[in-house]
mmCIF file of C-alpha atoms in Angstrom:
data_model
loop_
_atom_site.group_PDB
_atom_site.id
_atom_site.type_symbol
_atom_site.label_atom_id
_atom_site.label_comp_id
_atom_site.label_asym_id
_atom_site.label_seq_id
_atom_site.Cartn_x
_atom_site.Cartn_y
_atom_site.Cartn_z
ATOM 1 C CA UNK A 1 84.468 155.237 89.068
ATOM 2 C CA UNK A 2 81.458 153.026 89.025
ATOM 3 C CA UNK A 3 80.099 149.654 88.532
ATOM 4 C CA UNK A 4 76.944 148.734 86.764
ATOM 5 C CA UNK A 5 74.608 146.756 88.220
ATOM 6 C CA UNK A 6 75.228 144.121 85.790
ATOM 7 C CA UNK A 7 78.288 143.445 86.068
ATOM 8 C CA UNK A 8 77.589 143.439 90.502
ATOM 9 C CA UNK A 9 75.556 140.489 88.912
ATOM 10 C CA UNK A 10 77.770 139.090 86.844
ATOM 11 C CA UNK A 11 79.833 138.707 90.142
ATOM 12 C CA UNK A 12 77.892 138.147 92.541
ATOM 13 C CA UNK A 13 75.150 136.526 91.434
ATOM 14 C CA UNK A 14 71.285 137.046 92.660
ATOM 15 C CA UNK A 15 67.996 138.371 90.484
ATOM 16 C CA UNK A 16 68.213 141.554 89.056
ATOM 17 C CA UNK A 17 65.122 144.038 88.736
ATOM 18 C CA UNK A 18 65.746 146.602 86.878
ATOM 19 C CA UNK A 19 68.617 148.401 83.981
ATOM 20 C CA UNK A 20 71.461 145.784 83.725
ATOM 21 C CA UNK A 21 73.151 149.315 82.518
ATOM 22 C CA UNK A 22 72.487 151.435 85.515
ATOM 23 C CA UNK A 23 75.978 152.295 86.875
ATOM 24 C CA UNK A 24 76.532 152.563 90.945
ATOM 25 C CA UNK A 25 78.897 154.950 92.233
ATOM 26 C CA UNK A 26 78.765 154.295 96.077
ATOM 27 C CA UNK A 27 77.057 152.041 98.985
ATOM 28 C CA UNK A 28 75.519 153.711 101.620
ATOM 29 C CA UNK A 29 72.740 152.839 104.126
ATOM 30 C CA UNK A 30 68.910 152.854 103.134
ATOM 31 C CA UNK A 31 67.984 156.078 104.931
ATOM 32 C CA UNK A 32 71.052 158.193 103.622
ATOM 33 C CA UNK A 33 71.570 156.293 100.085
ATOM 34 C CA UNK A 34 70.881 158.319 97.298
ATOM 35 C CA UNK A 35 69.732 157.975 93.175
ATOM 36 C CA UNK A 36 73.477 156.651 91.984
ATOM 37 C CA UNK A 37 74.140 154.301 95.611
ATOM 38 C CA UNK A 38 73.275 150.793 96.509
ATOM 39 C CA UNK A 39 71.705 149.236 100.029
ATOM 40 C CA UNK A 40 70.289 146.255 101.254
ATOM 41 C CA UNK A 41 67.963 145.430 103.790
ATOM 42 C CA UNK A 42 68.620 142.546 105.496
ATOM 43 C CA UNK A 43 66.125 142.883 108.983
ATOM 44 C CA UNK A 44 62.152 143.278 108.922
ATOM 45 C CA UNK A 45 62.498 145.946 111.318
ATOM 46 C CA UNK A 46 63.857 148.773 108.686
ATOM 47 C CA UNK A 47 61.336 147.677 106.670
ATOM 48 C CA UNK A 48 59.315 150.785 106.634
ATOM 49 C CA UNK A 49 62.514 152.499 105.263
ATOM 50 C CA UNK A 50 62.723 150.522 101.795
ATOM 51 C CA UNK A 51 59.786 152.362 100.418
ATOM 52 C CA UNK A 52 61.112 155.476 101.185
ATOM 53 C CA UNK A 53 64.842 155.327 100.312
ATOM 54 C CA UNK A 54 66.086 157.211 97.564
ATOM 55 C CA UNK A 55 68.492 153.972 96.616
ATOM 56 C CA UNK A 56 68.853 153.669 92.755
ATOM 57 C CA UNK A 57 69.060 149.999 94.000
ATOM 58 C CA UNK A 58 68.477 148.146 97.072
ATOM 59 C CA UNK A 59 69.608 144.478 98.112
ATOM 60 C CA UNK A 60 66.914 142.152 99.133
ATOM 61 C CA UNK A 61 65.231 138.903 99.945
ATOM 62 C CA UNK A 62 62.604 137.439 98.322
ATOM 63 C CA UNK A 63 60.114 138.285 101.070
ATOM 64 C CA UNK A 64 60.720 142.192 100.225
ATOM 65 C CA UNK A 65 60.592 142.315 96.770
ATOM 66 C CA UNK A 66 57.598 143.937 96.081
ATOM 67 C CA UNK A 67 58.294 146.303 99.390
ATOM 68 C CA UNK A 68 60.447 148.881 97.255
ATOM 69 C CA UNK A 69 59.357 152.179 96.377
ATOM 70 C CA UNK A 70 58.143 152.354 92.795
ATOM 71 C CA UNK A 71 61.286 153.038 90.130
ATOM 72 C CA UNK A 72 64.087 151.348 92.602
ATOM 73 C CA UNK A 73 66.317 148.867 90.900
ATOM 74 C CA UNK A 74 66.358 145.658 93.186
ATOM 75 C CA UNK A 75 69.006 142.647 93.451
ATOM 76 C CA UNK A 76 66.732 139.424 95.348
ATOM 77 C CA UNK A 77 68.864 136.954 96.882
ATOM 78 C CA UNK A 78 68.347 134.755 99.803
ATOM 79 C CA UNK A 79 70.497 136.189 101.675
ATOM 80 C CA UNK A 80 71.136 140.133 101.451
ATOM 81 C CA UNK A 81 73.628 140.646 104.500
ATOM 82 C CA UNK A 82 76.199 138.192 103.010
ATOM 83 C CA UNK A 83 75.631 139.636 99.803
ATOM 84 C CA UNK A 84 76.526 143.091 100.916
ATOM 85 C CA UNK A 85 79.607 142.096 102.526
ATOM 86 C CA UNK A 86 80.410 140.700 99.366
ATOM 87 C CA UNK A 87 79.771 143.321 97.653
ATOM 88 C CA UNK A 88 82.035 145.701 99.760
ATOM 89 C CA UNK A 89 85.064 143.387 98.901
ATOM 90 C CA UNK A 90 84.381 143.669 95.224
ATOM 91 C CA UNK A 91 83.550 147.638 95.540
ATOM 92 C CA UNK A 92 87.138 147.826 97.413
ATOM 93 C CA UNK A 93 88.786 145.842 94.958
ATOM 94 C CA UNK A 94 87.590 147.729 92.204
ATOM 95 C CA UNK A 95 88.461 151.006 93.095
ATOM 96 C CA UNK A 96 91.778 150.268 94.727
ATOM 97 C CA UNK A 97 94.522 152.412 93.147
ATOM 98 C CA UNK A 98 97.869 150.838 92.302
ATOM 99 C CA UNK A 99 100.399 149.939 95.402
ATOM 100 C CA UNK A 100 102.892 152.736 95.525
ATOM 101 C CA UNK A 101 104.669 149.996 96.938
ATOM 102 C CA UNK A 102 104.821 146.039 98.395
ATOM 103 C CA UNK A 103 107.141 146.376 101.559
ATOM 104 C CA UNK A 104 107.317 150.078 102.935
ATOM 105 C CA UNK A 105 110.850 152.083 102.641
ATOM 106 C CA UNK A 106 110.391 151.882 106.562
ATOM 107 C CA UNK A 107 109.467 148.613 107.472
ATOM 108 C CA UNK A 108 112.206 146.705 108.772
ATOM 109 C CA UNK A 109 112.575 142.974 107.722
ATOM 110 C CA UNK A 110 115.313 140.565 108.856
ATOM 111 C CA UNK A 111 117.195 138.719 106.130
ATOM 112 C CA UNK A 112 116.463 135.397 107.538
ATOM 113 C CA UNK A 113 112.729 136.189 107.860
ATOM 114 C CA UNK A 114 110.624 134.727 104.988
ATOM 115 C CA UNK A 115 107.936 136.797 103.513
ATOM 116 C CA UNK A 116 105.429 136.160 100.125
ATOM 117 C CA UNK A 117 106.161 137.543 97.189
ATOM 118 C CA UNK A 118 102.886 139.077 97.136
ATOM 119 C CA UNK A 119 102.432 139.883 100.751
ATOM 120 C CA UNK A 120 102.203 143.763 101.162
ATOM 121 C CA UNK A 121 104.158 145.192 104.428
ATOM 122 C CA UNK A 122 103.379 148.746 105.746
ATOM 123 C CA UNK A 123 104.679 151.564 107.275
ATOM 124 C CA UNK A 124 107.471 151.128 110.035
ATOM 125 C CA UNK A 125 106.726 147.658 110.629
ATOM 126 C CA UNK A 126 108.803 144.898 112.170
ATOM 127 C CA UNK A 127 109.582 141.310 110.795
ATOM 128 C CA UNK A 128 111.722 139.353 112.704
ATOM 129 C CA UNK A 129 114.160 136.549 112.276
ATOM 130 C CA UNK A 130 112.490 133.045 111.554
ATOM 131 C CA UNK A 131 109.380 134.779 111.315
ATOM 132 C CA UNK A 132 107.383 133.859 108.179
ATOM 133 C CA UNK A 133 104.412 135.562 106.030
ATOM 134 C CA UNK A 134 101.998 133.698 103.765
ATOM 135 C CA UNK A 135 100.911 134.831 100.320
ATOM 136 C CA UNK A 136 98.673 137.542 100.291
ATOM 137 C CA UNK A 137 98.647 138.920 103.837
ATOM 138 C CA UNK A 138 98.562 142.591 104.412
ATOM 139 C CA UNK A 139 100.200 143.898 107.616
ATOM 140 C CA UNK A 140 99.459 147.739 108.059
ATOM 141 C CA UNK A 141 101.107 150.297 109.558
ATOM 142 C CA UNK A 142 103.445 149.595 112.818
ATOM 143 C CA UNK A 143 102.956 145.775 112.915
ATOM 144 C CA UNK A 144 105.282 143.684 114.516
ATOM 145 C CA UNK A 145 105.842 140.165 114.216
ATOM 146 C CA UNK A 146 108.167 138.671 116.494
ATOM 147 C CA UNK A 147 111.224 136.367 116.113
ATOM 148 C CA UNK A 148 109.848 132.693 115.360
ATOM 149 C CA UNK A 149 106.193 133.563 114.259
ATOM 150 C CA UNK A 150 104.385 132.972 111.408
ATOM 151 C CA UNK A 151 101.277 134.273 110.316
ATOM 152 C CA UNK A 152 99.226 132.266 107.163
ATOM 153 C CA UNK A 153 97.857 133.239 103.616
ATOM 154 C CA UNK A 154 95.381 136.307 102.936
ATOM 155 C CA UNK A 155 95.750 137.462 106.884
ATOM 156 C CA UNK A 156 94.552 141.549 107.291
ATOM 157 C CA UNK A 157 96.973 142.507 110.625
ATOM 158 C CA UNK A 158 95.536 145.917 111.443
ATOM 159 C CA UNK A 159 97.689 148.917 112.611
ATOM 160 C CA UNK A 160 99.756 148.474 116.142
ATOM 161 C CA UNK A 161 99.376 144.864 115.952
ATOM 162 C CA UNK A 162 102.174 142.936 118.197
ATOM 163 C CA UNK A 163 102.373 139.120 117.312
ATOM 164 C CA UNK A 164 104.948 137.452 119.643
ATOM 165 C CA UNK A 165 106.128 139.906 122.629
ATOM 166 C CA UNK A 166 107.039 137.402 125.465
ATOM 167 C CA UNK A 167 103.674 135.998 127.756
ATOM 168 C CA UNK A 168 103.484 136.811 131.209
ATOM 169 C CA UNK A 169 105.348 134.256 132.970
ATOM 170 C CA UNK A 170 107.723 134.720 135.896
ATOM 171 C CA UNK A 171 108.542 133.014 139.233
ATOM 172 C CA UNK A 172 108.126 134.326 142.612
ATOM 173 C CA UNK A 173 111.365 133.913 144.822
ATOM 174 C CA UNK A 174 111.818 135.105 148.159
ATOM 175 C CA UNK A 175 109.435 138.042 147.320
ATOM 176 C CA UNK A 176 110.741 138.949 144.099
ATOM 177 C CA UNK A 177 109.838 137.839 140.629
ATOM 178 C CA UNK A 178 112.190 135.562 138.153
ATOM 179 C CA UNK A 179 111.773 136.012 134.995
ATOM 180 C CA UNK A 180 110.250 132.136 133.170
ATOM 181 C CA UNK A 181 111.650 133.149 129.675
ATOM 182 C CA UNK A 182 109.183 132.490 126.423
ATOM 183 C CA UNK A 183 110.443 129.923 124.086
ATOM 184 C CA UNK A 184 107.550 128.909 122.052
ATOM 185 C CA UNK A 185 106.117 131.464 119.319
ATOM 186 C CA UNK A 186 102.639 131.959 117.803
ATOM 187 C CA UNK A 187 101.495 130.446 114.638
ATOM 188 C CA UNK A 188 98.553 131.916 113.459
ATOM 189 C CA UNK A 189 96.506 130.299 110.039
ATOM 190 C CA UNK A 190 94.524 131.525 107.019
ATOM 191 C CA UNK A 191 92.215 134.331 106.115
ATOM 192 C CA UNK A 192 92.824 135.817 109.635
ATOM 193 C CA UNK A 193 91.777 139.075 110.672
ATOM 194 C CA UNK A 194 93.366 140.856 113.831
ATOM 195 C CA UNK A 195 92.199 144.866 114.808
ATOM 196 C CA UNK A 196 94.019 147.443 115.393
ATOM 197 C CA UNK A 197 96.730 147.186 118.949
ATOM 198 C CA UNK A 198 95.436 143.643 119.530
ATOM 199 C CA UNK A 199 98.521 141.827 121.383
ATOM 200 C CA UNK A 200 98.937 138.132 120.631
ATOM 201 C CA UNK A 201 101.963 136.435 123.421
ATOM 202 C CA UNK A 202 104.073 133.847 122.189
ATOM 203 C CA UNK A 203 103.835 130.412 124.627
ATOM 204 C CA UNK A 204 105.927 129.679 126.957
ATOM 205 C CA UNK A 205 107.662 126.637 125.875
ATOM 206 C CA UNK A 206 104.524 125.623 123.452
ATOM 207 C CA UNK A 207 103.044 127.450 120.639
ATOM 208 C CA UNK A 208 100.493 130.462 120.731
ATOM 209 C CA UNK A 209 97.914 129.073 118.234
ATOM 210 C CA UNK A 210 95.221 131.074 115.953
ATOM 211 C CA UNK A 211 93.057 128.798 113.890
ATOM 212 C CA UNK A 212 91.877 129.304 110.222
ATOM 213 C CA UNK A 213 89.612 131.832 109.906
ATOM 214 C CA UNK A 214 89.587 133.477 113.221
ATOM 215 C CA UNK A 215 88.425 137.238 113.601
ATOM 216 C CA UNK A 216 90.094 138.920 116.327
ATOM 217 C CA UNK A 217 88.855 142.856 117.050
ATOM 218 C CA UNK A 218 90.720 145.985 118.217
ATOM 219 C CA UNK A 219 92.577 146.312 121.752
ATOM 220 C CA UNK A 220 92.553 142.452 122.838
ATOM 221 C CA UNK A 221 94.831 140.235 124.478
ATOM 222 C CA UNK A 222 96.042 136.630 123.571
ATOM 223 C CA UNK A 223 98.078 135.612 126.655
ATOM 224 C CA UNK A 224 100.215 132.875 125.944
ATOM 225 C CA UNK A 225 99.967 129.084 124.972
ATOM 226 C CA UNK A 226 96.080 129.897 124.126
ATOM 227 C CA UNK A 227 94.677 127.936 121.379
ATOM 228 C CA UNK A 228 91.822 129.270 119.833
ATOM 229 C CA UNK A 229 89.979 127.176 116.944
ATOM 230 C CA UNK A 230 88.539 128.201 113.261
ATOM 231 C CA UNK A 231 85.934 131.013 112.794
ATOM 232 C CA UNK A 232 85.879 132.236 116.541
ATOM 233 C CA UNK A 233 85.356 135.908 116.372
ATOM 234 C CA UNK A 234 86.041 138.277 119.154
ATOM 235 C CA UNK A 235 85.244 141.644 119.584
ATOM 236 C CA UNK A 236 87.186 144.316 121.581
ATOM 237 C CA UNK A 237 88.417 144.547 124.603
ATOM 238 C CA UNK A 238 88.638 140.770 125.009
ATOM 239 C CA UNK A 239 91.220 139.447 127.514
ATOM 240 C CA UNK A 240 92.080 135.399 127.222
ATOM 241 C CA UNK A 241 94.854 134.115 129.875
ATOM 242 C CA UNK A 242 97.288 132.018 129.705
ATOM 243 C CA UNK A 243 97.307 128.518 128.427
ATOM 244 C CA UNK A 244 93.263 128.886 128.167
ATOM 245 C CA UNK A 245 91.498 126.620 125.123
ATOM 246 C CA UNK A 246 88.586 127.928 122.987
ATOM 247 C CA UNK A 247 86.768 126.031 120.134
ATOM 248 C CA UNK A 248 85.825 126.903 117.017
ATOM 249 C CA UNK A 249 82.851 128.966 115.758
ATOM 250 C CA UNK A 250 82.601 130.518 119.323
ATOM 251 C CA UNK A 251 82.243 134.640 119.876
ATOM 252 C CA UNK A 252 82.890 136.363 122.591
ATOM 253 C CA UNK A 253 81.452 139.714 123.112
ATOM 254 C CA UNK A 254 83.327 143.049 123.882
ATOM 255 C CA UNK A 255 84.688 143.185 127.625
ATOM 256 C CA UNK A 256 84.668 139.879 128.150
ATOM 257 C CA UNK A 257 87.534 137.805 129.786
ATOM 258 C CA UNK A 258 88.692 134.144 129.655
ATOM 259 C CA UNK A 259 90.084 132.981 132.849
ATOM 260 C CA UNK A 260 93.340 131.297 131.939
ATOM 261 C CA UNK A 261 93.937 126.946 131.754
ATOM 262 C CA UNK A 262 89.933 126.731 131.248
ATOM 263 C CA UNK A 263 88.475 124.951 127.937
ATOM 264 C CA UNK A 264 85.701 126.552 125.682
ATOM 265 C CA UNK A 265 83.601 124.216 123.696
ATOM 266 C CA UNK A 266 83.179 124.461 120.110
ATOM 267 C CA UNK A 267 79.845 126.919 119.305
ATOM 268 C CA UNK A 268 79.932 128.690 122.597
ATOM 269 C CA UNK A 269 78.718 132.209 123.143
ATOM 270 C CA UNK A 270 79.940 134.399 125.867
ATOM 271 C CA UNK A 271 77.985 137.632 126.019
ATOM 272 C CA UNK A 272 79.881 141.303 126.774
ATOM 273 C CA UNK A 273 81.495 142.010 129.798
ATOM 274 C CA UNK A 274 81.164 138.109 131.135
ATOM 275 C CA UNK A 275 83.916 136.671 133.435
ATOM 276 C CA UNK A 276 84.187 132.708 131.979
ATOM 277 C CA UNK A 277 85.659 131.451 135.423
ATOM 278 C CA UNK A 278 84.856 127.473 134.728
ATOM 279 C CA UNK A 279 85.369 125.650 131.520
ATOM 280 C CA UNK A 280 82.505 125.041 129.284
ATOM 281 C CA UNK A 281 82.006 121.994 127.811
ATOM 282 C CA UNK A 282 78.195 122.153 125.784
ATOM 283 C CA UNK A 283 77.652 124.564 123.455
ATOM 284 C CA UNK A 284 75.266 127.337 123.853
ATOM 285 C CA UNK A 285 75.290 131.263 124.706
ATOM 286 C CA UNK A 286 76.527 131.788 128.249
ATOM 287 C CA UNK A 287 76.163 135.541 130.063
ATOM 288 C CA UNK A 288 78.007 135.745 133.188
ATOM 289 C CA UNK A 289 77.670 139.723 133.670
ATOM 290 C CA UNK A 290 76.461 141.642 137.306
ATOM 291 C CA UNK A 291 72.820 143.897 135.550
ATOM 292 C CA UNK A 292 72.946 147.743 135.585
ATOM 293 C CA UNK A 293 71.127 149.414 138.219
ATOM 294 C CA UNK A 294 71.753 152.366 140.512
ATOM 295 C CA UNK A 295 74.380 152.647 142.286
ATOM 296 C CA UNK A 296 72.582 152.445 145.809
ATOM 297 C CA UNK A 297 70.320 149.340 144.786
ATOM 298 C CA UNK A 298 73.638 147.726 143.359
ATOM 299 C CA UNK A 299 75.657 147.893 146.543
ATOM 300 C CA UNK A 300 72.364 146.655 148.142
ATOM 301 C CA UNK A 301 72.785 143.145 146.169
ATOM 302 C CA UNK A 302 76.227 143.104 146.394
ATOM 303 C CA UNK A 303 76.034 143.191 149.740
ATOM 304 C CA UNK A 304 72.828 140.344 149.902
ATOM 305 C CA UNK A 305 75.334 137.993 147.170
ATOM 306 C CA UNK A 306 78.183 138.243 150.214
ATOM 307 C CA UNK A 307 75.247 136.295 152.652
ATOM 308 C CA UNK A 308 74.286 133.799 149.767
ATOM 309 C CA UNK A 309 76.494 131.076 151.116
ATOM 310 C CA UNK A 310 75.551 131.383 154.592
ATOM 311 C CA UNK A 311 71.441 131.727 153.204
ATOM 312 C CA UNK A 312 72.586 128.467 151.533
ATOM 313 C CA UNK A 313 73.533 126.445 154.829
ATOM 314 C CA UNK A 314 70.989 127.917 156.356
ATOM 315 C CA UNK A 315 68.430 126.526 153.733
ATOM 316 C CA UNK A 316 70.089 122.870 153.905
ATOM 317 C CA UNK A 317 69.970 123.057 157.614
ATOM 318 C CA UNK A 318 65.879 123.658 157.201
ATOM 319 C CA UNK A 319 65.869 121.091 154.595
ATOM 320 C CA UNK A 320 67.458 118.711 156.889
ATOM 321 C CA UNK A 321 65.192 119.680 159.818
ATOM 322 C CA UNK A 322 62.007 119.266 157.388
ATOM 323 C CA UNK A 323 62.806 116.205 156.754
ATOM 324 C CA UNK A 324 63.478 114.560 159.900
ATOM 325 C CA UNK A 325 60.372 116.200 160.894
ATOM 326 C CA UNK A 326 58.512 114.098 157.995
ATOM 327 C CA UNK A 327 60.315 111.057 159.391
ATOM 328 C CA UNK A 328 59.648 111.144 162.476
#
């Protein structure tokens, strides 16, 4: 099954160049596409590969149009990556197949829990009591949402998910550890997307909060009593403590941890494998990361960053003695 490329138009919008009636069967990248798939080209750097892909039809800006090879139907629009993305929602919506089913013979769903009548529950999931499901959210396979939490309205929850497992709070007495029990829960919003085994702790005695929008990648972890605001996107691997606060529109790269209690400014960048060990409070892309080398030059300045502090008093100390010098 197909779509012609006017009715991707009709959709979607943009300029088309070329048969309204040619019909696409697939997306694929510009160097592997061939004469029934459609690309895009969205950076000047893969330029060189437009004239030579074998697309019947290629996704572009203005600035390319006349880059394509000779015969290639092209769609202009200002902005060709959004487009595509677009485009892959509508391609997946088109040829999805009929739901065998809503809510899985195996999923497990309390009585008192409250779910959408159009929210689709997978395979040997878990929905507990008082926990809630908005309209159009999709949890996959072996998701579990924990007594008390809700998630909000067209949410993707990704396989191995675990909303709501109790954040890491105990009490040390007399060398052993009470347990501080978790009676808050986490309420995450709309149009929220959370990868596969990502683990999201309810708080401790407040709420675990997700904001609107918020993109959360495979294999991370939401300690509890974090707040993190609309359209932050993390990728995997990313570990937030407890109690920390990040803004909205803020990514964090893969690797990268959030010391907990700290405060992220709205629009703040952390780059991959940073430690954020202060809070931030201006906006702006912020890389706190040790750079590769060998193995015997790293040791080398690891060893010079343990003398920075006394290299620091000893540079005051000359600073002092420089001046006196000049004042004397």
């Amino acid at each position: 099954m197909g779509l012609t490329l006017s009715a991707i138009v009709e959709q979607l919008g943009g300029r088309l160049l070329g048969s309204p009636d040619m019909t696409i069967t697939g997306l694929a990248p510009l160097q592997s596409a061939g004469p029934e798939q459609i690309s895009f080209l969205s950076h000047p750097k893969y330029q060189s590969q437009l004239s030579t892909s074998g697309a019947a039809c290629v996704v572009v800006s203005p600035a390319f149009e006349h880059s394509a090879r000779q015969g290639c139907a092209l769609i202009i629009t200002e902005d060709p990556y959004l487009y595509f993305a677009r485009l892959t929602r509508l391609w997946k919506q088109a040829q999805q197949t009929q739901r065998a089913f809503r809510i899985h013979p195996s999923a497990v769903i309390d009585p008192q829990a409250h779910v959408a009548e159009d929210a689709v529950i997978g395979p040997l999931c878990v929905v507990e009591r008082d926990a809630s499901i908005g309209a159009g959210t999709v949890l996959k396979s072996r998701v579990t949402l924990s007594e008390g939490c809700s998630v909000g309205a067209r949410c993707i929850l990704h396989s191995g998910v675990v909303v709501g497992a109790d954040g890491f709070g105990f009490a040390l007495h007399q060398g052993q550890w009470e347990k501080i029990e978790q009676l808050g829960a986490v309420r995450i919003g709309d149009d929220v997307e959370i990868g596969a085994n990502t683990c999201i702790d309810r708080g401790a005695l407040e709420d675990t909060v997700i904001g609107n929008g918020v993109k959360l990648d495979n294999l991370i972890q939401i300690g509890h009593n974090v707040h993190i605001g609309a359209h932050t996107a993390m990728a995997g691997c990313v570990g937030v403590a407890g109690s920390a606060r990040i803004g909205a529109h803020c990514t964090v790269g893969g690797g990268a941890v959030v010391l907990g209690h700290l405060t992220v400014a709205d629009h703040v960048h952390i780059s991959a494998a940073s430690v954020v060990t202060r809070s931030i409070a201006q906006p702006g892309q912020y890389t706190g990361m040790f750079p590769l080398d060998s193995n015997a030059n790293w040791e080398k300045n690891a060893a010079s960053l343990k003398q920075l502090s006394r290299l620091r008093e000893r540079i005051k100390a000359l600073e002092s003695c420089i001046s006196n010098h000049k004042d004397s």
